Amino acid sequence: MKEHVEIPLREKNIVLIGFMGVGKTTIGQLVAKKLYRDFIDVDQEIEKKQNMPISLIFQKFGEDYFRKIEKEYIVDICTNTRLKVVSLGGGAYLQEEVRNACLSNCIVFLLDLSWDSWRDRMPLLVENRPLLKEKSMEEIEELFIKRQNAYSLHNSKVSTNNLDPETVADEIVNSVKLTWSIYEPNQ
Ligand code: S3P
């Protein structure tokens, strides 16, 4: 087994998790800019690598294949990179290996949104999300609730209810800077 190397807190990647459409990409880009870091959107990188949209990957190769490449890519980012801001796809964190890689190497923020607020955004999201297509509202709500157990394993949580992305990004940046100053005060 590979030896675990402890990454200094200030160099750890910042990982954003949360349900589809909570704003992980938009907020991640803002956080990266505010901290002068590179931003990685896992879904966009997978689309580039596979040269096709996620919806087509699902359609041609199935969800299991997508989950496999998603997991391998995230574990690689978590173990081999530093100083990034990373947005995960909403289902990635359901995989135990992904959670373990994120929690042992990175600072994990949950972008939290209530079901009622999420439901209002739903019409904007369906088109590009294979998992939302052909599902009833009840089934989507079930998925939303079922995923909260995995999402509860994080380092910190920010609510995005009725907040603009800039405000949420500021909250994350302030929280990270506070953590740095408490745990690594002399750097
Ligand atoms: C998924 C979320 C999507 C994308 C894929 C599956 C999910 O990412 O990875 O469609 O299972 O929740 P976003 O969370 O960015 O929409």
Coordinates of C-alpha atoms and ligand atoms in Angstrom, one line a residue:
M1 CA 0.0 0.0 0.0
K2 CA 1.2 3.5 -0.8
E3 CA 2.4 5.4 2.3
H4 CA 0.1 8.3 3.3
V5 CA 1.9 11.7 3.0
E6 CA 0.4 14.4 5.2
I7 CA -0.1 17.5 3.1
P8 CA 0.4 20.9 4.9
L9 CA -3.1 22.4 5.6
R10 CA -2.4 25.5 3.5
E11 CA -1.5 23.4 0.5
K12 CA -4.5 21.0 0.7
N13 CA -6.9 21.1 -2.2
I14 CA -10.3 22.6 -1.4
V15 CA -13.1 20.2 -2.6
L16 CA -16.7 21.3 -3.1
I17 CA -19.4 18.6 -2.8
G18 CA -23.2 18.7 -3.0
F19 CA -26.3 17.8 -5.0
M20 CA -26.6 18.5 -8.7
G21 CA -27.1 22.2 -9.5
V22 CA -26.2 23.7 -6.1
G23 CA -23.6 25.8 -7.8
K24 CA -20.4 23.8 -7.3
T25 CA -18.8 25.0 -10.5
T26 CA -19.7 28.7 -10.3
I27 CA -18.8 28.9 -6.6
G28 CA -15.6 26.8 -7.1
Q29 CA -14.4 29.2 -9.9
L30 CA -14.9 32.2 -7.6
V31 CA -13.2 30.5 -4.6
A32 CA -10.2 29.6 -6.9
K33 CA -9.9 33.2 -8.1
K34 CA -10.1 34.6 -4.6
L35 CA -7.3 32.3 -3.4
Y36 CA -5.2 32.6 -6.6
R37 CA -5.5 28.8 -7.2
D38 CA -6.2 26.7 -10.2
F39 CA -9.8 25.4 -10.6
I40 CA -10.7 21.8 -11.6
D41 CA -14.2 20.9 -12.5
V42 CA -14.2 17.1 -12.5
D43 CA -17.1 16.8 -14.9
Q44 CA -15.7 19.2 -17.4
E45 CA -12.3 17.4 -17.3
I46 CA -13.9 14.0 -17.8
E47 CA -15.8 15.5 -20.8
K48 CA -12.5 16.7 -22.3
K49 CA -10.7 13.4 -21.7
Q50 CA -13.5 11.4 -23.1
N51 CA -14.3 13.9 -25.8
M52 CA -18.0 13.8 -25.2
P53 CA -20.6 15.2 -22.9
I54 CA -21.5 13.3 -19.6
S55 CA -24.9 12.6 -20.9
L56 CA -23.4 10.8 -23.9
I57 CA -21.0 8.8 -21.7
F58 CA -24.0 7.6 -19.7
Q59 CA -25.9 6.7 -22.9
K60 CA -23.0 4.9 -24.7
F61 CA -21.1 3.3 -21.8
G62 CA -23.5 3.3 -18.8
E63 CA -23.4 4.8 -15.4
D64 CA -21.0 2.2 -13.9
Y65 CA -18.3 3.1 -16.5
F66 CA -18.8 6.8 -15.7
R67 CA -18.4 6.2 -12.0
K68 CA -15.2 4.2 -12.5
I69 CA -13.4 6.9 -14.5
E70 CA -14.9 9.6 -12.2
K71 CA -13.5 7.7 -9.1
E72 CA -10.0 7.1 -10.7
Y73 CA -9.7 10.8 -11.7
I74 CA -10.7 12.2 -8.3
V75 CA -8.5 9.8 -6.4
D76 CA -5.6 10.9 -8.7
I77 CA -6.3 14.6 -8.1
C78 CA -6.6 14.1 -4.3
T79 CA -3.4 12.2 -4.0
N80 CA -1.2 13.8 -6.6
T81 CA -2.1 17.5 -6.6
R82 CA -2.1 20.4 -4.1
L83 CA -3.3 24.0 -4.0
K84 CA -6.3 23.4 -6.3
V85 CA -10.0 24.1 -5.9
V86 CA -12.0 21.1 -7.1
S87 CA -15.7 20.7 -7.8
L88 CA -17.0 17.2 -7.8
G89 CA -20.1 15.9 -9.7
G90 CA -23.0 15.4 -7.4
G91 CA -22.8 11.6 -7.3
A92 CA -19.1 11.2 -7.0
Y93 CA -19.0 11.5 -3.3
L94 CA -21.3 8.5 -2.9
Q95 CA -18.3 6.3 -3.6
E96 CA -16.4 5.4 -0.5
E97 CA -13.0 5.5 -2.1
V98 CA -13.7 9.1 -3.3
R99 CA -14.8 10.1 0.1
N100 CA -11.7 8.6 1.7
A101 CA -9.4 10.2 -0.8
C102 CA -11.0 13.6 -0.3
L103 CA -11.3 13.5 3.5
S104 CA -7.7 12.3 4.0
N105 CA -6.0 14.8 1.6
C106 CA -8.3 17.8 1.2
I107 CA -10.6 20.3 2.9
V108 CA -14.1 19.3 2.0
F109 CA -16.9 21.8 1.8
L110 CA -20.6 20.8 1.5
L111 CA -22.7 23.3 -0.5
D112 CA -26.0 22.8 1.2
L113 CA -29.4 23.6 -0.2
S114 CA -32.9 22.8 1.1
W115 CA -35.1 20.6 -1.0
D116 CA -37.6 23.5 -1.5
S117 CA -34.9 25.9 -2.8
W118 CA -33.5 23.1 -5.0
R119 CA -36.9 22.3 -6.5
D120 CA -37.3 25.9 -7.7
R121 CA -34.0 25.4 -9.7
M122 CA -35.0 22.1 -11.1
P123 CA -36.3 23.2 -14.6
L124 CA -32.9 24.7 -15.4
L125 CA -31.0 21.5 -14.6
V126 CA -32.8 18.6 -16.3
E127 CA -31.5 19.0 -19.8
N128 CA -27.8 18.0 -19.1
R129 CA -28.3 15.7 -16.2
P130 CA -29.0 12.1 -17.2
L131 CA -29.9 11.1 -13.7
L132 CA -32.8 13.7 -13.6
K133 CA -34.3 12.7 -16.9
E134 CA -37.3 10.5 -16.8
K135 CA -37.6 10.7 -13.0
S136 CA -40.7 12.0 -11.2
M137 CA -40.4 14.7 -8.6
E138 CA -40.9 12.1 -5.9
E139 CA -38.1 10.0 -7.2
I140 CA -35.7 13.0 -7.3
E141 CA -36.6 14.0 -3.8
E142 CA -35.9 10.4 -2.7
L143 CA -32.5 10.6 -4.3
F144 CA -31.9 14.0 -2.7
I145 CA -32.7 12.7 0.7
K146 CA -30.8 9.4 0.2
R147 CA -27.6 11.3 -0.6
Q148 CA -27.5 13.4 2.5
N149 CA -25.9 10.7 4.5
A150 CA -22.8 10.6 2.3
Y151 CA -22.8 14.5 2.1
S152 CA -22.8 14.7 5.9
L153 CA -19.2 13.5 5.9
H154 CA -17.4 16.8 5.3
N155 CA -15.1 19.2 7.0
S156 CA -17.4 22.2 6.8
K157 CA -20.8 23.2 5.4
V158 CA -22.1 26.4 3.8
S159 CA -25.8 27.0 3.1
T160 CA -26.5 28.4 -0.4
N161 CA -30.2 29.0 0.3
N162 CA -31.1 32.4 -1.2
L163 CA -27.4 33.5 -1.4
D164 CA -25.6 34.6 -4.5
P165 CA -22.5 32.7 -5.5
E166 CA -20.2 35.6 -4.6
T167 CA -21.4 35.6 -1.0
V168 CA -21.1 31.8 -0.7
A169 CA -17.5 32.0 -2.1
D170 CA -16.6 34.7 0.4
E171 CA -17.9 32.6 3.2
I172 CA -15.8 29.6 2.1
V173 CA -12.7 31.8 1.7
N174 CA -13.1 33.3 5.1
S175 CA -13.6 30.0 6.7
V176 CA -10.5 28.5 5.1
K177 CA -8.4 31.5 6.1
L178 CA -9.6 31.2 9.7
T179 CA -8.8 27.5 9.7
W180 CA -5.3 28.2 8.3
S181 CA -4.6 30.9 10.9
I182 CA -5.8 28.6 13.8
Y183 CA -4.0 25.5 12.8
E184 CA -0.9 26.9 11.0
P185 CA -0.6 30.3 12.6
N186 CA 3.0 31.0 11.8
Q187 CA 2.9 30.6 8.0
Ligands
S3P1 C1 -24.4 13.6 -11.3 C2 -24.1 14.9 -11.2 C3 -23.5 15.6 -12.4 C4 -22.7 14.7 -13.2 C5 -23.5 13.5 -13.6 C6 -24.0 12.7 -12.4 C7 -25.0 12.9 -10.1 O1 -22.7 16.7 -11.9 O2 -21.6 14.3 -12.6 O3 -24.6 13.9 -14.4 O4 -25.0 11.7 -10.0 O5 -25.4 13.7 -9.2 P1 -23.3 18.0 -11.2 O6 -23.5 17.8 -9.8 O7 -22.3 19.0 -11.5 O8 -24.6 18.3 -11.9

